[in-house]
């Protein structure tokens, strides 16, 4: 995402604990520190889950953030011992679903890079 400051949302099927584990992992990457934050579920959405984290928000922009995120997420998936699925969604709705049980690190890295830094559209 090279155009302006965009935010990417990351959701997991592992619940708030998995999100916090991912947040901790991403916060240890110098290029991502301060760019990743938990996103709470809206209060009153039919369940008593207000204040529970439903996603991570990642502020993307200049400075190689997309590349750092792709590298860090690929490493995180590779080191996971539990079965986990997660979805990354750009602000334009484009998304990528990753199943950590059936991950091919080079393929995931390529798909992440394509999602995070799509090719420029000619005017």
mmCIF file of C-alpha atoms in Angstrom:
data_model
loop_
_atom_site.group_PDB
_atom_site.id
_atom_site.type_symbol
_atom_site.label_atom_id
_atom_site.label_comp_id
_atom_site.label_asym_id
_atom_site.label_seq_id
_atom_site.Cartn_x
_atom_site.Cartn_y
_atom_site.Cartn_z
ATOM 1 C CA UNK A 1 0.000 0.000 0.000
ATOM 2 C CA UNK A 2 2.095 2.780 -1.208
ATOM 3 C CA UNK A 3 -0.647 5.374 -1.560
ATOM 4 C CA UNK A 4 -1.006 7.469 1.595
ATOM 5 C CA UNK A 5 -1.358 6.129 5.082
ATOM 6 C CA UNK A 6 -3.611 3.089 5.010
ATOM 7 C CA UNK A 7 -4.631 0.768 7.805
ATOM 8 C CA UNK A 8 -4.656 -2.985 7.525
ATOM 9 C CA UNK A 9 -6.857 -5.120 9.815
ATOM 10 C CA UNK A 10 -5.718 -8.530 11.008
ATOM 11 C CA UNK A 11 -8.280 -10.949 12.469
ATOM 12 C CA UNK A 12 -7.690 -14.467 13.809
ATOM 13 C CA UNK A 13 -9.925 -17.373 14.636
ATOM 14 C CA UNK A 14 -7.972 -17.772 17.884
ATOM 15 C CA UNK A 15 -9.647 -14.977 19.821
ATOM 16 C CA UNK A 16 -8.201 -12.089 21.816
ATOM 17 C CA UNK A 17 -5.333 -14.105 23.315
ATOM 18 C CA UNK A 18 -3.948 -14.962 19.880
ATOM 19 C CA UNK A 19 -4.289 -11.333 18.803
ATOM 20 C CA UNK A 20 -2.334 -10.205 21.854
ATOM 21 C CA UNK A 21 0.352 -12.821 21.144
ATOM 22 C CA UNK A 22 0.610 -11.525 17.573
ATOM 23 C CA UNK A 23 0.685 -7.931 18.835
ATOM 24 C CA UNK A 24 3.544 -8.805 21.182
ATOM 25 C CA UNK A 25 5.452 -10.457 18.319
ATOM 26 C CA UNK A 26 4.953 -7.495 15.962
ATOM 27 C CA UNK A 27 5.883 -4.968 18.667
ATOM 28 C CA UNK A 28 9.326 -6.591 18.897
ATOM 29 C CA UNK A 29 10.031 -5.572 15.301
ATOM 30 C CA UNK A 30 11.644 -2.118 15.318
ATOM 31 C CA UNK A 31 10.038 -1.167 11.982
ATOM 32 C CA UNK A 32 6.548 -2.000 13.300
ATOM 33 C CA UNK A 33 6.770 -0.732 16.869
ATOM 34 C CA UNK A 34 4.076 1.869 17.469
ATOM 35 C CA UNK A 35 2.257 1.052 14.215
ATOM 36 C CA UNK A 36 0.234 -1.924 15.480
ATOM 37 C CA UNK A 37 -2.672 -1.561 17.900
ATOM 38 C CA UNK A 38 -5.537 -3.731 19.132
ATOM 39 C CA UNK A 39 -9.018 -2.928 17.816
ATOM 40 C CA UNK A 40 -11.919 -3.490 20.201
ATOM 41 C CA UNK A 41 -15.213 -5.024 19.173
ATOM 42 C CA UNK A 42 -17.951 -2.386 19.116
ATOM 43 C CA UNK A 43 -20.065 -2.305 22.266
ATOM 44 C CA UNK A 44 -23.690 -3.225 21.772
ATOM 45 C CA UNK A 45 -23.121 -5.429 18.748
ATOM 46 C CA UNK A 46 -25.587 -8.014 20.066
ATOM 47 C CA UNK A 47 -23.144 -9.754 22.371
ATOM 48 C CA UNK A 48 -21.560 -8.703 25.610
ATOM 49 C CA UNK A 49 -18.138 -8.302 24.031
ATOM 50 C CA UNK A 50 -17.519 -4.571 24.192
ATOM 51 C CA UNK A 51 -13.874 -3.955 24.979
ATOM 52 C CA UNK A 52 -12.747 -7.379 23.753
ATOM 53 C CA UNK A 53 -10.191 -7.218 20.964
ATOM 54 C CA UNK A 54 -11.459 -8.408 17.599
ATOM 55 C CA UNK A 55 -8.538 -7.384 15.376
ATOM 56 C CA UNK A 56 -5.204 -5.661 15.131
ATOM 57 C CA UNK A 57 -4.868 -2.445 13.168
ATOM 58 C CA UNK A 58 -1.595 -1.786 11.369
ATOM 59 C CA UNK A 59 -0.771 1.710 10.147
ATOM 60 C CA UNK A 60 0.929 1.303 6.791
ATOM 61 C CA UNK A 61 2.808 3.977 4.943
ATOM 62 C CA UNK A 62 6.292 4.896 3.839
ATOM 63 C CA UNK A 63 9.483 3.520 5.297
ATOM 64 C CA UNK A 64 9.250 -0.168 4.412
ATOM 65 C CA UNK A 65 6.432 -0.957 6.851
ATOM 66 C CA UNK A 66 4.686 -3.299 4.395
ATOM 67 C CA UNK A 67 7.851 -5.285 3.826
ATOM 68 C CA UNK A 68 8.606 -5.461 7.556
ATOM 69 C CA UNK A 69 5.052 -6.634 8.261
ATOM 70 C CA UNK A 70 5.229 -9.332 5.575
ATOM 71 C CA UNK A 71 8.554 -10.606 6.937
ATOM 72 C CA UNK A 72 7.414 -10.512 10.562
ATOM 73 C CA UNK A 73 4.072 -12.239 9.905
ATOM 74 C CA UNK A 74 5.792 -14.935 7.859
ATOM 75 C CA UNK A 75 8.214 -15.592 10.729
ATOM 76 C CA UNK A 76 5.360 -15.578 13.254
ATOM 77 C CA UNK A 77 3.361 -18.125 11.237
ATOM 78 C CA UNK A 78 6.435 -20.321 10.822
ATOM 79 C CA UNK A 79 7.057 -20.393 14.600
ATOM 80 C CA UNK A 80 3.451 -21.067 15.667
ATOM 81 C CA UNK A 81 2.755 -24.434 17.236
ATOM 82 C CA UNK A 82 -1.022 -24.143 17.272
ATOM 83 C CA UNK A 83 -3.442 -24.373 14.369
ATOM 84 C CA UNK A 84 -4.550 -20.853 13.533
ATOM 85 C CA UNK A 85 -6.245 -19.060 10.670
ATOM 86 C CA UNK A 86 -6.043 -15.341 10.192
ATOM 87 C CA UNK A 87 -7.301 -12.789 7.711
ATOM 88 C CA UNK A 88 -5.651 -9.554 6.619
ATOM 89 C CA UNK A 89 -7.968 -6.929 5.132
ATOM 90 C CA UNK A 90 -6.976 -3.709 3.393
ATOM 91 C CA UNK A 91 -9.148 -0.626 3.705
ATOM 92 C CA UNK A 92 -10.427 -1.228 0.143
ATOM 93 C CA UNK A 93 -11.815 -4.628 1.217
ATOM 94 C CA UNK A 94 -9.155 -6.772 -0.454
ATOM 95 C CA UNK A 95 -8.250 -9.590 1.893
ATOM 96 C CA UNK A 96 -5.955 -12.575 2.301
ATOM 97 C CA UNK A 97 -6.757 -15.627 4.427
ATOM 98 C CA UNK A 98 -3.882 -17.660 5.823
ATOM 99 C CA UNK A 99 -4.170 -21.104 7.396
ATOM 100 C CA UNK A 100 -1.079 -21.551 9.572
ATOM 101 C CA UNK A 101 -1.458 -25.352 9.561
ATOM 102 C CA UNK A 102 -0.890 -25.516 5.808
ATOM 103 C CA UNK A 103 1.597 -22.756 5.291
ATOM 104 C CA UNK A 104 4.233 -22.575 2.611
ATOM 105 C CA UNK A 105 6.453 -19.729 3.859
ATOM 106 C CA UNK A 106 7.710 -18.510 0.446
ATOM 107 C CA UNK A 107 4.170 -18.552 -0.963
ATOM 108 C CA UNK A 108 2.738 -16.761 2.088
ATOM 109 C CA UNK A 109 5.483 -14.142 1.922
ATOM 110 C CA UNK A 110 4.717 -13.511 -1.762
ATOM 111 C CA UNK A 111 0.944 -13.281 -1.135
ATOM 112 C CA UNK A 112 1.504 -10.918 1.803
ATOM 113 C CA UNK A 113 3.740 -8.682 -0.273
ATOM 114 C CA UNK A 114 1.117 -8.566 -3.050
ATOM 115 C CA UNK A 115 -1.618 -7.655 -0.560
ATOM 116 C CA UNK A 116 0.456 -5.065 1.267
ATOM 117 C CA UNK A 117 2.119 -3.456 -1.730
ATOM 118 C CA UNK A 118 -0.097 -3.958 -4.812
ATOM 119 C CA UNK A 119 1.283 -2.937 -8.202
ATOM 120 C CA UNK A 120 0.713 0.685 -9.172
ATOM 121 C CA UNK A 121 -2.140 1.347 -11.562
ATOM 122 C CA UNK A 122 -1.194 3.280 -14.667
ATOM 123 C CA UNK A 123 -3.177 6.549 -15.111
#
